[in-house]
Each structure stands twice: as structure tokens, then as C-alpha cells.
Amino acid sequence: IPRYSAAFSSASVKSDLSKAMSQDGASQFQEVIRQELELSVKKELEKILATAPSHEFEHTKKDLDGFRKLFHRFLQEKGPSVDWGKIQRPPEDSIQPYEKIKARGLPDNISSVLNKLVVVKLNGGLGTSMGCKGPKSLIGVRNENTFLDLTVQQIEHLNKTYNTDVPLVLMNSFNTDEDTKKILQKYNHCRVKIYTFNQSRYPRINKESLLPVAKDVSYSGENTEAWYPPGHGDIYASFYNSGLLDTFIGEGKEYIFVSNIDNLGATVDLYILNHLMNPPNGKPCEFVMEVTNKTRADVKGGTLTQYEGKLRLVEIAQVPKAHVDEFKSVSKFKIFNTNNLWISLAAVKRLQEQNAIDMEIIVNPKTLDGGLNVIQLETAVGAAIKSFENSLGINVPRSRFLPVKTTSDLLLVMSNLYSLNAGSLTMSEKREFPTVPLVKLGSSFTKVQDYLRRFESIPDMLELDHLTVSGDVTFGKNVSLKGTVIIIANHGDRIDIPPGAVLENKIVSGNLRILDH
């Protein structure tokens, strides 16, 4: 147990501790510490709640109650949350190939099936890792369109094509809510009803004392870094608390399709939806997780396993150190979670009201700007799969997993490898092989602004297998990259790839300056 110095200083605690130590030792000692720590945290949270203005009181109370429950579980759990010996490969029929789902075809009444669907996008993240301020969903990814634009276009296209009313719901965080709501006005005339709700706002805790860092409810000034959104596993409670879950059930909606807003491959799939609405064996499926085959680039992705008779998502953070290499093995665990999930609304309501959604706690250590070490407790939406009945994995094509986490990913989706149609990106038919090239852009390209400055136009990449760029490199207009291309400018050097250059299986290094005369 960490040093809990600030958590207990009173005489009563000391006497409790000495009693515990004189009895049969460590377990009671730890139990007393746990109880005292919970009491101290409770008092701190009450102090914070007392600073909430009346119009925020109820909302803040729900957040802090949720945090207390999570903190209580955090103190109860010991060691890795999975027993490696119990992990088994999932049974054959529990992960179905997408081809089998697609082969069932579509019913005539596809519109009435679509009208039972709600699309939810996880929109809590900022664009900081790509050097952008504000919500990540507002970064331009293709022809000036942002992630959010493309999402709205996709759903509007569905609603117009099938004459349906599929709504879009954004789960924002306190980091993204205000900026997102300002932008939503521009979609007022689109044929998509857009709703938002906020995930919870939990206090970060000091790594040493395990007490909240925040002193009051504000999140400005010195309190800016005191709060965090607790991961997308928070969707179940937040969606329920927002009232939207009941609203949609009242409107006859049955399933939500949840995905990350930065996964450009996560479009509504009619075949999967039909499989859910018309299950072949008559048994309704409450939870579908789309998985796809691992490549060497995906070794850290969470994988579906069989555990104590249920499908269970296992993340790398839960794996005992001795088994991490085995977990990363592409041969033993062949698939990973895309975080495209189809979930029954009625089941979410039932489990939420029974307090029966069980998700492992992810402990995420951070260092604040001032150097203070904190931890934040998070959960992941897919981890709840084991709480639902008759869950299913569907092994989908890689094209349904197209996340944009870095400017290397951005280069791929901006290039001629993909064509854009009604908000959906599809691999160009001109590409001869279905795999996506491996692209690694160096640190000079990390920020979107720098990245855009270094490409006069996006190169032709239809025949590219592998691109590595390192150092101070710029690309002129209409460059074509084929096969394996490696461009390395050493420290102090600069390489300007000239306009119209065709690089096929080339290594470029040294210094190449092209200046206007």
C-alpha cells in the first residue's frame, strides 16, 4: 500500500492501527487503513461538493458518488485482475466471421430495422496528441471535412436513402462539450437529430496520499488539472443518468452502435444490425463486439477470450508481467477489439438498475504540469461484455478499423488510397492489394500544423508498402511514393523532395535543399 501520510493523522486512527497490529497482523492492518482512507476521501468529497453552486449540485453529487463507488472497488481489488490460468480461447461459435453474417442478406423492411438504431460516438478526447487545441473531432481529415462532419454526412445519407430517423448522440467530456455544442449549430438543416450528453467528471487523486487533488468544484485556474473524464466505460451510467436512454426506449429504439469518433471505418453496417434484430437462433444478442485480425502493429490491442464461461475482453494492462509477450503473440490471440460495439438499450437499462455492469478498473498514472504525480481511475466500454447475455464477437474486415491517432494515420486517410463517398471512406479500387501501407512520420510531423506545412500536396501512395520519414523533410507537389521509401535527414540537414519526384524502393539521406531562385 502506498504511503497514506495525509490520510490519517488523528489519535483514534493510531489506536485503531495499534489494535489491528497486535491482532493477527497484516490483513486487519490493511483493512483498517482501507476504511480510514475511504472515510478521509468521503470527507474530502463532501468538502468539494459543498462548493458546488445550486444549479450544479445534483449533477456534481452524481459524479462524486460514482467516483466513490469506483474508488471503493479500487481499494478492494488486489493484483492483476485476471488469473492467467483461466484464460481460454473463445469457443468457435462465439466469434462469427463477418462473411457469414453478410451471407444472410438483408430483409425487405430494412427501414424499420434502421429505425430501431441509435448511433453513439465517443467524443470526449482532445486533439492535444496531434498538437491541436479543442476537441479532436473538429480536426480536418479530408477535403476540409472534420471527423464530426463525416459522421453527420454518413447518418444523413442513411436517413435520406432509407427514409429513416437514425439519431446521432455524442458522448462529450467537460473538455469537449462547450466547443462541440458551438459547432453543432451548423448541422441544424441536416436530416439528423443530434443529441449530446456528458460523461462524468471525476477528481484525480494524489499518488501518495490517494486523496483528491481538487479543493473545490471549479475546473479553471489551479484546479484545471484536478479533474478528468473517467474513460469510455462511463457511458453506461452517464447515458442512463442523462435521461436519453429512457427517451430512446420510449421511442421504440432497441440498439446503440457505439464507436470512437476518430475511427473513420466505424460506419453503420446493415448486415450486423439485421443479425441483431433478426437473430438466426431466435435468442436475442445483447452485445456485439466487432473484432478484427491482429497485425504486428496491433499487439497491444485488447483481445476477446473465454473466461469462467463468458466472453471477456482482456486488455494489456490486466495481464501479469510474466505473460505480456504471450498476450502480444499474433499466433495465440489472433484478434483485437475495434471498439465498434452494438448494445441492447433494454439490457443497459436492466443492468444499470441492478448495478450489475462489471468493468475492470484501469489505473492511469499521470504527472501534472507542476510535477505532482497523480492517478486517475478509468474503465473501458468493451470490458462490460461479460455482464451481458448471449454476447457475440464478429470478426470484421480491417476496413472497419481506420483510427486516426497520429499524423501518420492522417496521411493515409488524406491520400488517394481512399475515396470519400457520403462521409464514408473506402479503399480505392486502384490499389492492387487490400493491405494499408505502414507509415511512420518522425517527430517533425507530430503536430497537424507542421505536418500540413511539410506537404505541398499529399503524395500519390497507391503503390506504397512502407514509408519512414525522419528529420527535417518537405514534399513538393505531385510526389509519387511506391514500394518501400525511407527518407532520413540527419540533425542539421534538410531534405526537400522535389515536385513531381517518383520514389520507388528508395532510401534518401543526407542534405537536399531546393530554394526559389
Coordinates of C-alpha atoms in Angstrom, one line a residue:
I1 CA 0.0 0.0 0.0
P2 CA 1.3 3.5 -0.8
R3 CA 2.3 5.9 1.9
Y4 CA -1.0 7.3 3.1
S5 CA 0.6 10.0 5.2
A6 CA -2.1 12.7 4.7
A7 CA -4.9 10.3 5.0
F8 CA -4.8 9.7 8.7
S9 CA -3.2 11.7 11.5
S10 CA -5.7 11.5 14.3
A11 CA -5.1 9.8 17.6
S12 CA -8.1 7.5 17.1
V13 CA -6.6 6.1 13.9
K14 CA -3.3 5.4 15.6
S15 CA -5.1 3.5 18.4
D16 CA -7.1 1.5 15.8
L17 CA -3.8 0.7 14.0
S18 CA -2.1 -0.5 17.1
K19 CA -5.0 -2.7 18.0
A20 CA -5.0 -4.1 14.5
M21 CA -1.3 -4.8 14.6
S22 CA -1.5 -6.6 17.9
Q23 CA -4.2 -8.9 16.5
D24 CA -3.3 -11.2 13.7
G25 CA -1.3 -8.8 11.7
A26 CA -1.3 -7.6 8.2
S27 CA -4.8 -8.3 6.8
Q28 CA -6.5 -6.3 9.6
F29 CA -3.9 -3.6 9.4
Q30 CA -4.7 -3.2 5.7
E31 CA -8.4 -3.3 6.4
V32 CA -8.2 -0.5 8.9
I33 CA -6.1 1.6 6.5
R34 CA -8.7 1.0 3.8
Q35 CA -11.6 2.0 6.0
E36 CA -9.8 5.1 7.2
L37 CA -8.8 6.1 3.7
E38 CA -12.4 5.7 2.5
L39 CA -13.5 7.9 5.3
S40 CA -10.9 10.6 4.5
V41 CA -11.8 10.5 0.8
K42 CA -15.5 10.8 1.8
K43 CA -14.8 13.9 3.9
E44 CA -12.7 15.5 1.1
L45 CA -15.5 14.8 -1.5
E46 CA -18.1 16.3 0.9
K47 CA -15.9 19.5 1.1
I48 CA -15.7 19.7 -2.6
L49 CA -19.5 19.2 -3.0
A50 CA -20.1 22.0 -0.6
T51 CA -18.5 24.4 -3.0
A52 CA -20.9 23.5 -5.9
P53 CA -23.4 26.2 -7.0
S54 CA -27.0 25.2 -6.5
H55 CA -27.6 24.6 -10.3
E56 CA -24.7 22.2 -10.4
F57 CA -25.3 20.5 -7.1
E58 CA -27.3 17.4 -8.2
H59 CA -25.0 16.8 -11.2
T60 CA -21.8 17.1 -9.1
K61 CA -23.2 14.8 -6.4
K62 CA -23.9 12.1 -9.0
D63 CA -20.4 12.4 -10.3
L64 CA -18.8 12.3 -6.9
D65 CA -21.0 9.3 -5.8
G66 CA -19.9 7.5 -9.0
F67 CA -16.3 8.2 -8.1
R68 CA -16.7 7.0 -4.6
K69 CA -18.0 3.6 -5.8
L70 CA -15.1 3.3 -8.2
F71 CA -12.6 4.3 -5.5
H72 CA -14.1 1.7 -3.1
R73 CA -13.6 -1.0 -5.8
F74 CA -10.1 0.2 -6.4
L75 CA -9.2 -0.3 -2.8
Q76 CA -10.8 -3.8 -2.7
E77 CA -9.0 -5.2 -5.7
K78 CA -5.5 -6.7 -5.4
G79 CA -3.0 -7.5 -8.1
P80 CA -3.7 -8.3 -11.8
S81 CA -7.5 -8.6 -12.4
V82 CA -7.2 -11.8 -14.4
D83 CA -6.0 -15.3 -13.4
W84 CA -3.9 -16.2 -16.5
G85 CA -4.5 -19.9 -16.0
K86 CA -8.3 -19.4 -16.5
I87 CA -7.9 -17.6 -19.9
Q88 CA -9.0 -19.8 -22.8
R89 CA -9.5 -19.2 -26.5
P90 CA -13.2 -18.3 -27.1
P91 CA -15.3 -21.2 -28.5
E92 CA -15.6 -21.2 -32.3
D93 CA -19.3 -20.1 -32.5
S94 CA -18.8 -17.2 -30.1
I95 CA -16.8 -15.2 -32.7
Q96 CA -18.6 -15.3 -36.1
P97 CA -16.9 -14.4 -39.4
Y98 CA -18.4 -11.3 -40.9
E99 CA -18.9 -13.1 -44.2
K100 CA -21.3 -15.5 -42.5
I101 CA -23.3 -12.5 -41.1
K102 CA -23.3 -10.9 -44.5
A103 CA -24.4 -14.0 -46.3
R104 CA -27.8 -13.9 -44.6
G105 CA -28.6 -10.8 -46.8
L106 CA -31.0 -8.0 -45.9
P107 CA -34.7 -8.1 -45.2
D108 CA -37.2 -6.1 -47.3
N109 CA -38.1 -3.9 -44.3
I110 CA -34.6 -2.6 -43.7
S111 CA -36.0 0.9 -42.9
S112 CA -38.0 -0.4 -39.9
V113 CA -34.8 -2.2 -38.7
L114 CA -32.8 1.0 -39.0
N115 CA -35.5 3.0 -37.1
K116 CA -34.6 0.9 -34.0
L117 CA -31.0 2.1 -34.0
V118 CA -29.2 5.0 -32.3
V119 CA -25.6 5.9 -33.3
V120 CA -23.4 6.9 -30.4
K121 CA -19.9 8.4 -30.9
L122 CA -17.4 8.7 -28.2
N123 CA -16.4 12.4 -28.4
G124 CA -14.5 13.1 -25.1
G125 CA -11.0 13.4 -26.4
L126 CA -8.9 16.5 -27.2
G127 CA -6.6 16.8 -30.2
T128 CA -3.6 17.5 -27.9
S129 CA -1.6 14.4 -29.1
M130 CA -1.7 15.9 -32.6
G131 CA -0.8 19.4 -31.5
C132 CA -4.4 20.7 -31.8
K133 CA -6.4 22.7 -29.3
G134 CA -10.1 21.7 -28.6
P135 CA -12.0 18.5 -29.4
K136 CA -10.2 16.0 -31.6
S137 CA -13.5 15.5 -33.6
L138 CA -13.1 19.1 -35.0
I139 CA -9.7 18.3 -36.8
G140 CA -10.0 18.4 -40.6
V141 CA -9.3 15.0 -42.0
R142 CA -10.4 15.0 -45.7
N143 CA -11.3 17.9 -48.1
E144 CA -11.7 20.3 -45.1
N145 CA -14.2 17.8 -43.5
T146 CA -13.8 17.1 -39.8
F147 CA -14.4 13.7 -38.1
L148 CA -17.8 15.2 -37.0
D149 CA -18.7 16.4 -40.5
L150 CA -18.1 12.9 -41.9
T151 CA -20.1 11.3 -39.1
V152 CA -23.1 13.6 -39.8
Q153 CA -22.8 13.1 -43.6
Q154 CA -22.9 9.3 -43.1
I155 CA -26.0 9.3 -41.0
E156 CA -27.8 11.9 -43.1
H157 CA -27.1 9.7 -46.1
L158 CA -28.6 6.7 -44.3
N159 CA -31.7 8.7 -43.3
K160 CA -32.2 10.0 -46.8
T161 CA -31.6 6.7 -48.6
Y162 CA -33.9 4.6 -46.4
N163 CA -36.3 7.4 -45.3
T164 CA -35.4 6.7 -41.6
D165 CA -34.8 8.6 -38.4
V166 CA -31.5 7.4 -37.0
P167 CA -30.3 9.9 -34.4
L168 CA -26.7 10.7 -33.6
V169 CA -25.6 11.0 -30.0
L170 CA -22.3 12.4 -28.9
M171 CA -20.8 11.5 -25.5
N172 CA -18.8 14.6 -24.7
S173 CA -16.5 15.3 -21.8
F174 CA -16.2 18.5 -19.9
N175 CA -13.1 19.1 -22.1
T176 CA -15.1 19.0 -25.4
D177 CA -18.7 19.9 -24.5
E178 CA -18.7 23.6 -25.0
D179 CA -16.7 23.7 -28.2
T180 CA -18.7 20.8 -29.7
K181 CA -22.1 22.5 -28.9
K182 CA -21.0 25.7 -30.6
I183 CA -20.2 23.8 -33.8
L184 CA -23.5 21.7 -33.8
Q185 CA -25.5 24.7 -34.9
K186 CA -24.1 24.3 -38.4
Y187 CA -25.9 21.0 -38.7
N188 CA -29.4 22.4 -37.9
H189 CA -30.6 21.8 -41.5
C190 CA -29.2 18.3 -41.9
R191 CA -31.5 15.4 -41.7
V192 CA -30.0 14.1 -38.5
K193 CA -31.3 14.7 -35.0
I194 CA -28.2 15.3 -32.8
Y195 CA -28.2 14.8 -29.0
T196 CA -25.3 15.2 -26.5
F197 CA -24.7 14.1 -23.0
N198 CA -21.6 14.4 -20.8
Q199 CA -19.5 11.7 -19.3
S200 CA -18.7 12.1 -15.6
R201 CA -16.1 14.4 -14.2
Y202 CA -14.0 12.7 -11.6
P203 CA -11.3 14.0 -9.3
R204 CA -7.7 13.0 -9.9
I205 CA -6.0 11.6 -6.8
N206 CA -2.6 12.2 -5.3
K207 CA -0.5 9.1 -5.9
E208 CA 1.0 9.2 -2.4
S209 CA -2.0 10.2 -0.2
L210 CA -4.7 8.8 -2.5
L211 CA -6.7 11.9 -1.7
P212 CA -8.4 14.1 -4.3
V213 CA -6.2 16.9 -5.7
A214 CA -9.2 19.3 -6.2
K215 CA -10.1 21.7 -3.4
D216 CA -13.4 22.8 -5.0
V217 CA -15.7 22.0 -8.0
S218 CA -14.2 24.6 -10.3
Y219 CA -12.0 23.4 -13.2
S220 CA -10.2 26.6 -14.0
G221 CA -7.1 28.2 -12.6
E222 CA -5.1 25.9 -10.3
N223 CA -7.9 23.4 -10.5
T224 CA -7.6 22.9 -14.3
E225 CA -5.7 19.6 -14.0
A226 CA -7.6 18.3 -10.9
W227 CA -10.4 16.6 -12.9
Y228 CA -10.6 14.0 -15.6
P229 CA -13.2 12.1 -17.7
P230 CA -13.0 8.5 -16.4
G231 CA -12.7 6.6 -19.7
H232 CA -15.5 5.5 -22.1
G233 CA -16.7 2.7 -19.7
D234 CA -18.5 5.6 -18.1
I235 CA -21.0 5.6 -21.0
Y236 CA -23.5 3.2 -19.2
A237 CA -24.0 5.3 -16.1
S238 CA -23.8 8.7 -17.9
F239 CA -26.2 7.7 -20.7
Y240 CA -28.6 6.4 -18.1
N241 CA -28.3 9.4 -15.9
S242 CA -28.8 11.8 -18.8
G243 CA -32.4 10.5 -19.4
L244 CA -31.6 9.8 -23.1
L245 CA -31.6 6.0 -22.5
D246 CA -35.3 6.1 -21.3
T247 CA -36.2 8.6 -24.1
F248 CA -34.9 6.3 -26.8
I249 CA -36.5 3.2 -25.3
G250 CA -39.8 5.2 -25.2
E251 CA -39.4 5.9 -28.9
G252 CA -39.0 2.2 -29.7
K253 CA -35.3 2.2 -30.3
E254 CA -33.6 -1.1 -29.4
Y255 CA -29.8 -0.9 -30.1
I256 CA -27.0 1.6 -29.9
F257 CA -24.0 1.4 -32.2
V258 CA -21.1 2.8 -30.2
S259 CA -17.7 3.7 -31.6
N260 CA -14.8 6.1 -31.3
I261 CA -15.3 9.3 -33.4
D262 CA -11.8 9.1 -34.7
N263 CA -12.4 5.6 -36.2
L264 CA -13.3 6.5 -39.8
G265 CA -14.2 2.9 -40.6
A266 CA -17.0 2.7 -38.0
T267 CA -20.0 3.2 -40.2
V268 CA -23.4 1.7 -39.6
D269 CA -23.4 -1.8 -41.0
L270 CA -26.8 -3.1 -42.1
Y271 CA -25.8 -6.7 -42.1
I272 CA -24.7 -6.7 -38.4
L273 CA -27.8 -4.7 -37.5
N274 CA -30.1 -7.2 -39.2
H275 CA -28.3 -10.1 -37.4
L276 CA -29.1 -8.4 -34.1
M277 CA -32.8 -7.5 -35.0
N278 CA -33.4 -11.0 -36.5
P279 CA -31.2 -13.4 -34.6
P280 CA -30.9 -16.7 -36.5
N281 CA -31.5 -18.9 -33.4
G282 CA -34.2 -16.7 -32.0
K283 CA -32.1 -15.8 -29.0
P284 CA -31.6 -12.0 -28.8
C285 CA -28.0 -11.0 -28.6
E286 CA -27.4 -8.1 -26.1
F287 CA -23.8 -7.2 -27.0
V288 CA -21.8 -7.5 -30.2
M289 CA -18.1 -6.6 -30.3
E290 CA -16.5 -6.1 -33.7
V291 CA -13.0 -7.6 -33.7
T292 CA -10.5 -7.8 -36.5
N293 CA -7.3 -9.8 -37.2
K294 CA -4.2 -8.6 -35.4
T295 CA -1.2 -7.4 -37.4
R296 CA 2.2 -6.6 -35.8
A297 CA 1.0 -3.0 -35.3
D298 CA -1.9 -4.1 -33.1
V299 CA -0.1 -6.2 -30.5
K300 CA -1.3 -4.1 -27.6
G301 CA -5.0 -4.2 -28.5
G302 CA -7.5 -5.8 -26.1
T303 CA -8.5 -9.3 -27.1
L304 CA -11.6 -11.4 -26.6
T305 CA -11.1 -14.6 -24.5
Q306 CA -13.3 -17.2 -22.8
Y307 CA -13.1 -16.7 -19.0
E308 CA -15.2 -18.5 -16.5
G309 CA -17.7 -19.5 -19.1
K310 CA -18.2 -15.9 -20.5
L311 CA -16.7 -13.9 -23.3
R312 CA -14.3 -11.4 -21.7
L313 CA -12.2 -8.5 -23.0
V314 CA -8.6 -8.7 -21.7
E315 CA -6.5 -5.5 -22.0
I316 CA -2.7 -5.5 -21.8
A317 CA -2.8 -3.6 -18.5
Q318 CA -4.6 -6.6 -16.9
V319 CA -2.0 -9.1 -17.9
P320 CA 0.5 -10.3 -15.4
K321 CA 4.1 -9.2 -16.4
A322 CA 5.3 -12.8 -17.0
H323 CA 2.6 -13.3 -19.7
V324 CA 2.8 -10.0 -21.6
D325 CA 4.8 -11.5 -24.5
E326 CA 2.3 -14.3 -24.8
F327 CA -0.6 -11.8 -24.8
K328 CA 1.1 -9.9 -27.7
S329 CA 1.6 -13.1 -29.7
V330 CA -0.2 -12.8 -33.0
S331 CA -0.5 -16.6 -33.2
K332 CA -2.2 -17.2 -29.8
F333 CA -4.5 -14.2 -29.7
K334 CA -5.4 -13.6 -33.3
I335 CA -7.9 -10.8 -33.0
F336 CA -8.4 -7.5 -31.2
N337 CA -11.3 -5.2 -30.2
T338 CA -12.0 -2.4 -32.6
N339 CA -14.3 -0.7 -30.0
N340 CA -17.2 -0.8 -32.5
L341 CA -19.9 -2.1 -30.3
W342 CA -23.6 -2.9 -30.7
I343 CA -25.5 -2.9 -27.4
S344 CA -29.1 -3.5 -26.4
L345 CA -30.7 -0.5 -24.8
A346 CA -33.1 -2.6 -22.7
A347 CA -30.1 -4.6 -21.4
V348 CA -28.2 -1.4 -20.4
K349 CA -31.2 -0.2 -18.5
R350 CA -31.7 -3.5 -16.7
L351 CA -28.0 -3.9 -15.7
Q352 CA -27.6 -0.3 -14.8
E353 CA -30.6 -0.5 -12.4
Q354 CA -29.3 -3.7 -10.9
N355 CA -25.8 -2.1 -10.5
A356 CA -24.6 -5.2 -12.4
I357 CA -22.2 -3.8 -15.0
D358 CA -18.8 -5.1 -14.1
M359 CA -15.8 -3.4 -15.7
E360 CA -12.1 -3.8 -14.6
I361 CA -10.5 -0.6 -13.3
I362 CA -7.7 0.8 -15.3
V363 CA -5.2 2.8 -13.2
N364 CA -3.7 5.5 -15.3
P365 CA -0.7 7.3 -13.8
K366 CA -0.1 11.0 -14.8
T367 CA 2.3 13.7 -13.9
L368 CA 0.7 17.2 -13.7
D369 CA 2.5 20.3 -15.1
G370 CA 3.7 21.2 -11.6
G371 CA 5.4 17.8 -11.2
L372 CA 2.7 16.2 -8.9
N373 CA 2.2 12.5 -9.5
V374 CA -1.5 11.6 -9.7
I375 CA -3.6 8.6 -10.7
Q376 CA -6.9 8.5 -12.5
L377 CA -9.2 5.5 -12.3
E378 CA -10.9 4.6 -15.6
T379 CA -13.0 1.9 -17.2
A380 CA -13.4 0.8 -20.8
V381 CA -16.8 0.3 -22.5
G382 CA -15.9 -3.1 -24.1
A383 CA -15.0 -4.6 -20.7
A384 CA -18.7 -4.8 -19.8
I385 CA -19.2 -7.6 -22.4
K386 CA -19.1 -10.2 -19.7
S387 CA -22.2 -8.7 -17.9
F388 CA -24.5 -9.0 -21.0
E389 CA -26.3 -12.2 -22.1
N390 CA -25.6 -14.1 -25.3
S391 CA -22.7 -11.8 -26.3
L392 CA -21.0 -12.3 -29.6
G393 CA -17.8 -11.2 -31.4
I394 CA -17.9 -10.6 -35.1
N395 CA -14.6 -10.8 -37.0
V396 CA -15.0 -7.9 -39.4
P397 CA -12.7 -6.8 -42.3
R398 CA -9.9 -4.5 -41.4
S399 CA -11.6 -1.7 -43.3
R400 CA -14.0 -1.2 -40.3
F401 CA -11.0 -0.2 -38.2
L402 CA -9.5 3.0 -39.5
P403 CA -8.5 5.1 -36.5
V404 CA -6.7 8.4 -36.8
K405 CA -4.4 8.7 -33.7
T406 CA -1.4 10.3 -35.4
T407 CA -0.4 12.4 -38.4
S408 CA 0.9 9.1 -39.9
D409 CA -2.7 7.9 -39.9
L410 CA -3.9 11.2 -41.2
L411 CA -1.6 11.0 -44.2
L412 CA -3.2 7.6 -45.1
V413 CA -6.8 8.9 -44.9
M414 CA -6.0 12.1 -46.8
S415 CA -4.3 10.2 -49.6
N416 CA -5.6 8.7 -52.8
L417 CA -5.6 5.3 -51.1
Y418 CA -9.1 6.1 -50.1
S419 CA -12.1 7.6 -51.8
L420 CA -14.8 9.5 -50.0
N421 CA -18.5 8.9 -50.6
A422 CA -21.3 10.3 -48.4
G423 CA -19.0 10.6 -45.4
S424 CA -17.6 7.1 -45.8
L425 CA -14.0 6.3 -46.7
T426 CA -13.4 3.2 -48.8
M427 CA -10.1 1.8 -50.1
S428 CA -9.6 2.9 -53.7
E429 CA -10.2 0.2 -56.3
K430 CA -7.0 1.3 -58.0
R431 CA -5.0 -0.2 -55.1
E432 CA -4.0 -3.7 -56.2
F433 CA -3.7 -5.2 -52.7
P434 CA -6.1 -4.7 -49.8
T435 CA -3.5 -4.0 -47.1
V436 CA -2.8 -0.5 -45.8
P437 CA 0.8 0.7 -46.1
L438 CA 2.9 1.1 -42.9
V439 CA 3.6 4.8 -42.5
K440 CA 5.9 6.3 -39.8
L441 CA 6.4 10.0 -39.8
G442 CA 9.1 11.4 -37.4
S443 CA 8.7 14.0 -34.7
S444 CA 8.9 17.0 -37.1
F445 CA 5.4 15.9 -38.3
T446 CA 3.7 15.2 -35.0
K447 CA 1.6 18.4 -34.9
V448 CA -1.0 18.8 -37.6
Q449 CA 0.1 22.3 -38.4
D450 CA 3.8 21.2 -39.0
Y451 CA 2.6 18.1 -40.9
L452 CA 0.5 20.2 -43.3
R453 CA 3.3 22.7 -43.8
R454 CA 5.6 19.9 -44.9
F455 CA 3.4 18.6 -47.7
E456 CA 2.6 20.9 -50.6
S457 CA 0.2 18.3 -51.7
I458 CA -0.4 14.7 -50.5
P459 CA 1.7 12.2 -52.4
D460 CA 0.3 9.5 -54.6
M461 CA 0.5 6.4 -52.4
L462 CA -1.5 3.8 -54.4
E463 CA 1.6 1.5 -54.8
L464 CA 3.2 2.3 -51.4
D465 CA 4.1 -0.5 -49.0
H466 CA 6.2 1.3 -46.3
L467 CA 7.2 4.9 -45.7
T468 CA 9.5 6.1 -43.0
V469 CA 10.4 9.8 -42.7
S470 CA 12.7 11.2 -40.1
G471 CA 14.1 14.7 -39.6
D472 CA 13.6 18.0 -41.5
V473 CA 11.9 16.8 -44.7
T474 CA 9.4 18.5 -47.0
F475 CA 7.5 17.2 -50.0
G476 CA 6.8 19.2 -53.2
K477 CA 3.7 18.9 -55.3
N478 CA 2.6 15.7 -57.1
V479 CA 5.2 13.4 -55.5
S480 CA 4.7 9.7 -56.0
L481 CA 5.8 7.1 -53.5
K482 CA 6.0 3.3 -54.3
G483 CA 7.2 0.2 -52.7
T484 CA 9.4 0.9 -49.6
V485 CA 10.6 4.5 -49.2
I486 CA 12.9 5.7 -46.4
I487 CA 13.8 9.4 -46.1
I488 CA 16.2 10.4 -43.3
A489 CA 17.6 13.9 -42.8
N490 CA 20.2 13.8 -40.1
H491 CA 20.4 16.5 -37.4
G492 CA 21.1 19.9 -39.1
D493 CA 20.4 18.6 -42.6
R494 CA 17.2 19.2 -44.6
I495 CA 15.7 17.2 -47.5
D496 CA 13.3 18.8 -49.9
I497 CA 11.7 16.1 -52.1
P498 CA 11.3 18.0 -55.5
P499 CA 7.9 18.4 -57.1
G500 CA 6.9 15.5 -59.4
A501 CA 9.5 13.2 -57.9
V502 CA 8.8 9.4 -58.2
L503 CA 10.5 7.5 -55.4
E504 CA 10.2 3.7 -55.8
N505 CA 12.1 1.4 -53.3
K506 CA 14.5 4.3 -52.4
I507 CA 16.4 5.3 -49.4
V508 CA 17.1 9.1 -49.4
S509 CA 19.5 10.6 -46.9
G510 CA 22.0 13.5 -46.5
N511 CA 21.1 17.0 -47.4
L512 CA 18.9 18.2 -50.4
R513 CA 17.8 21.8 -50.4
I514 CA 15.6 23.3 -53.1
L515 CA 15.4 27.0 -52.9
D516 CA 13.4 29.5 -55.1
H517 CA 15.8 31.4 -57.4

